[in-house]
mmCIF file of C-alpha atoms in Angstrom:
data_model
loop_
_atom_site.group_PDB
_atom_site.id
_atom_site.type_symbol
_atom_site.label_atom_id
_atom_site.label_comp_id
_atom_site.label_asym_id
_atom_site.label_seq_id
_atom_site.Cartn_x
_atom_site.Cartn_y
_atom_site.Cartn_z
ATOM 1 C CA MET A 1 38.501 23.053 -19.172
ATOM 2 C CA THR A 2 38.064 23.924 -15.532
ATOM 3 C CA SER A 3 36.167 26.819 -14.042
ATOM 4 C CA THR A 4 39.531 28.446 -13.285
ATOM 5 C CA SER A 5 40.430 28.678 -16.991
ATOM 6 C CA LEU A 6 40.788 32.270 -18.120
ATOM 7 C CA PHE A 7 41.181 33.881 -21.503
ATOM 8 C CA HIS A 8 43.743 36.416 -22.680
ATOM 9 C CA LEU A 9 42.923 38.796 -25.519
ATOM 10 C CA ALA A 10 45.344 41.322 -27.028
ATOM 11 C CA PHE A 11 43.884 43.941 -29.371
ATOM 12 C CA PRO A 12 45.030 47.136 -31.112
ATOM 13 C CA VAL A 13 44.280 50.672 -29.950
ATOM 14 C CA LYS A 14 45.204 54.042 -31.425
ATOM 15 C CA ASP A 15 45.870 55.756 -28.079
ATOM 16 C CA ILE A 16 46.762 54.263 -24.680
ATOM 17 C CA ALA A 17 45.246 57.184 -22.708
ATOM 18 C CA GLU A 18 41.920 56.751 -24.549
ATOM 19 C CA ALA A 19 42.009 53.013 -23.826
ATOM 20 C CA ARG A 20 42.611 53.699 -20.118
ATOM 21 C CA ALA A 21 39.693 56.139 -19.997
ATOM 22 C CA PHE A 22 37.324 53.795 -21.844
ATOM 23 C CA TYR A 23 38.191 50.396 -20.343
ATOM 24 C CA GLY A 24 39.330 51.637 -16.938
ATOM 25 C CA ASP A 25 37.110 54.613 -16.171
ATOM 26 C CA LEU A 26 33.938 53.902 -18.190
ATOM 27 C CA LEU A 27 33.788 50.090 -18.123
ATOM 28 C CA GLY A 28 35.401 49.852 -14.673
ATOM 29 C CA CYS A 29 38.153 47.379 -15.579
ATOM 30 C CA PRO A 30 41.017 47.569 -13.073
ATOM 31 C CA GLU A 31 44.409 48.210 -14.648
ATOM 32 C CA GLY A 32 47.293 45.782 -14.291
ATOM 33 C CA ARG A 33 50.789 46.049 -15.723
ATOM 34 C CA SER A 34 51.543 48.540 -18.472
ATOM 35 C CA SER A 35 54.181 50.274 -20.537
ATOM 36 C CA GLU A 36 54.099 53.164 -22.987
ATOM 37 C CA LYS A 37 52.876 50.767 -25.692
ATOM 38 C CA TRP A 38 50.429 48.454 -23.888
ATOM 39 C CA VAL A 39 48.182 48.184 -20.839
ATOM 40 C CA ASP A 40 46.579 45.174 -19.122
ATOM 41 C CA PHE A 41 42.996 45.309 -17.864
ATOM 42 C CA ASN A 42 41.072 42.933 -15.635
ATOM 43 C CA PHE A 43 38.063 42.371 -17.892
ATOM 44 C CA TYR A 44 35.577 40.502 -15.685
ATOM 45 C CA GLY A 45 38.402 38.319 -14.369
ATOM 46 C CA HIS A 46 40.105 37.833 -17.744
ATOM 47 C CA GLN A 47 43.249 39.469 -19.126
ATOM 48 C CA LEU A 48 42.589 42.070 -21.801
ATOM 49 C CA VAL A 49 45.662 43.803 -23.252
ATOM 50 C CA ALA A 50 45.417 47.007 -25.285
ATOM 51 C CA HIS A 51 48.448 47.328 -27.576
ATOM 52 C CA LEU A 52 49.346 50.595 -29.289
ATOM 53 C CA ALA A 53 48.897 49.768 -33.000
ATOM 54 C CA PRO A 54 46.876 52.566 -34.638
ATOM 55 C CA GLU A 55 47.266 51.121 -38.134
ATOM 56 C CA GLU A 56 45.383 47.951 -37.084
ATOM 57 C CA THR A 57 42.307 49.516 -35.436
ATOM 58 C CA GLY A 58 38.687 49.596 -36.554
ATOM 59 C CA PHE A 59 36.346 47.115 -38.186
ATOM 60 C CA SER A 60 34.934 46.828 -41.683
ATOM 61 C CA VAL A 61 33.053 43.537 -42.044
ATOM 62 C CA SER A 62 29.699 42.567 -40.577
ATOM 63 C CA ASN A 63 27.268 39.672 -40.848
ATOM 64 C CA SER A 64 23.501 39.643 -40.513
ATOM 65 C CA VAL A 65 22.281 38.168 -37.221
ATOM 66 C CA ASP A 66 18.618 38.515 -36.234
ATOM 67 C CA ASP A 67 18.219 41.271 -38.856
ATOM 68 C CA HIS A 68 21.136 43.338 -37.488
ATOM 69 C CA ASP A 69 24.587 43.957 -38.976
ATOM 70 C CA VAL A 70 26.916 42.422 -36.399
ATOM 71 C CA PRO A 71 30.631 43.272 -36.640
ATOM 72 C CA SER A 72 32.360 39.991 -37.477
ATOM 73 C CA ARG A 73 35.315 40.886 -35.229
ATOM 74 C CA HIS A 74 34.164 41.720 -31.718
ATOM 75 C CA PHE A 75 34.591 40.690 -28.092
ATOM 76 C CA GLY A 76 32.799 41.278 -24.817
ATOM 77 C CA ALA A 77 31.322 39.578 -21.791
ATOM 78 C CA ILE A 78 28.242 37.614 -20.771
ATOM 79 C CA LEU A 79 26.719 39.246 -17.716
ATOM 80 C CA ALA A 80 23.860 38.531 -15.337
ATOM 81 C CA LEU A 81 20.795 40.480 -16.504
ATOM 82 C CA PRO A 82 20.845 43.122 -13.710
ATOM 83 C CA GLU A 83 24.536 43.801 -14.453
ATOM 84 C CA TRP A 84 23.816 43.995 -18.209
ATOM 85 C CA GLU A 85 20.926 46.421 -17.606
ATOM 86 C CA ALA A 86 23.099 48.620 -15.362
ATOM 87 C CA LEU A 87 25.859 48.707 -17.982
ATOM 88 C CA ALA A 88 23.363 49.600 -20.736
ATOM 89 C CA GLU A 89 22.101 52.531 -18.634
ATOM 90 C CA LYS A 90 25.657 53.644 -17.806
ATOM 91 C CA LEU A 91 26.614 53.614 -21.509
ATOM 92 C CA LYS A 92 23.455 55.531 -22.475
ATOM 93 C CA ALA A 93 24.205 58.133 -19.787
ATOM 94 C CA ALA A 94 27.755 58.445 -21.162
ATOM 95 C CA LYS A 95 26.216 59.014 -24.612
ATOM 96 C CA ILE A 96 27.996 56.019 -26.161
ATOM 97 C CA LYS A 97 26.843 55.518 -29.745
ATOM 98 C CA PHE A 98 25.580 51.974 -30.163
ATOM 99 C CA ILE A 99 26.120 49.921 -33.319
ATOM 100 C CA ILE A 100 23.174 47.850 -32.082
ATOM 101 C CA GLU A 101 21.057 49.391 -29.338
ATOM 102 C CA PRO A 102 20.363 47.210 -26.283
ATOM 103 C CA TYR A 103 17.550 44.754 -27.114
ATOM 104 C CA ILE A 104 16.391 41.132 -26.707
ATOM 105 C CA ARG A 105 17.620 38.853 -29.508
ATOM 106 C CA PHE A 106 15.983 35.511 -30.417
ATOM 107 C CA LYS A 107 12.982 36.352 -28.213
ATOM 108 C CA GLY A 108 11.119 33.227 -27.129
ATOM 109 C CA GLU A 109 13.794 30.884 -28.515
ATOM 110 C CA VAL A 110 16.278 28.654 -26.678
ATOM 111 C CA GLY A 111 19.087 31.195 -27.163
ATOM 112 C CA GLU A 112 17.110 34.257 -26.052
ATOM 113 C CA GLN A 113 19.553 36.946 -24.956
ATOM 114 C CA ALA A 114 19.870 40.612 -24.174
ATOM 115 C CA THR A 115 22.597 42.126 -26.339
ATOM 116 C CA MET A 116 24.201 45.427 -27.286
ATOM 117 C CA PHE A 117 27.111 46.405 -29.530
ATOM 118 C CA PHE A 118 29.252 49.538 -29.420
ATOM 119 C CA LEU A 119 32.749 50.698 -30.353
ATOM 120 C CA ASP A 120 35.665 51.696 -28.177
ATOM 121 C CA PRO A 121 37.515 54.927 -29.137
ATOM 122 C CA SER A 122 39.795 52.919 -31.473
ATOM 123 C CA GLY A 123 36.901 51.373 -33.395
ATOM 124 C CA ASN A 124 37.057 47.935 -31.750
ATOM 125 C CA ALA A 125 33.583 46.414 -31.550
ATOM 126 C CA LEU A 126 32.327 45.115 -28.210
ATOM 127 C CA GLU A 127 29.262 43.014 -27.454
ATOM 128 C CA PHE A 128 27.815 42.570 -24.000
ATOM 129 C CA LYS A 129 25.044 40.055 -23.541
ATOM 130 C CA SER A 130 22.937 38.267 -20.964
ATOM 131 C CA PHE A 131 21.035 35.048 -21.525
ATOM 132 C CA ALA A 132 17.470 34.509 -20.341
ATOM 133 C CA ASN A 133 18.738 31.114 -19.165
ATOM 134 C CA MET A 134 22.510 30.805 -18.673
ATOM 135 C CA ASP A 135 22.222 27.034 -19.241
ATOM 136 C CA TYR A 136 21.434 27.857 -22.891
ATOM 137 C CA ILE A 137 24.654 29.710 -23.729
ATOM 138 C CA PHE A 138 25.764 26.847 -25.993
ATOM 139 C CA ALA A 139 22.373 25.267 -26.676
ATOM 140 C CA LYS A 140 21.460 24.481 -30.277
#
């Protein structure tokens, strides 16, 4: 894999206008192509596509990680710590309800990371994180 490799993620939403407001306005993801039933977003340089599929939205299963119930189906981005901190403050100011409030996970361990989990308006779980040392993203 080269550094120019990108990912594409398509996911269900219950309302395209809500998705535009959340991903575009709140998270600041520029919009790409769209139709009445889907919309592309530039998600930190990657292609995120919200598809209108209300019957497929939400989450129901979680797993315990560091004594927190983490939604088993989630996506997000790994940010530099100042960017992560700014996003956490922006989400708090917007009164976003967190599934897991911003905190430091695995403190003092190789995989130490800042993390937070929240839902979009369709019930899709998102995690944003920042590693104390980016070289340890895949460290065991």
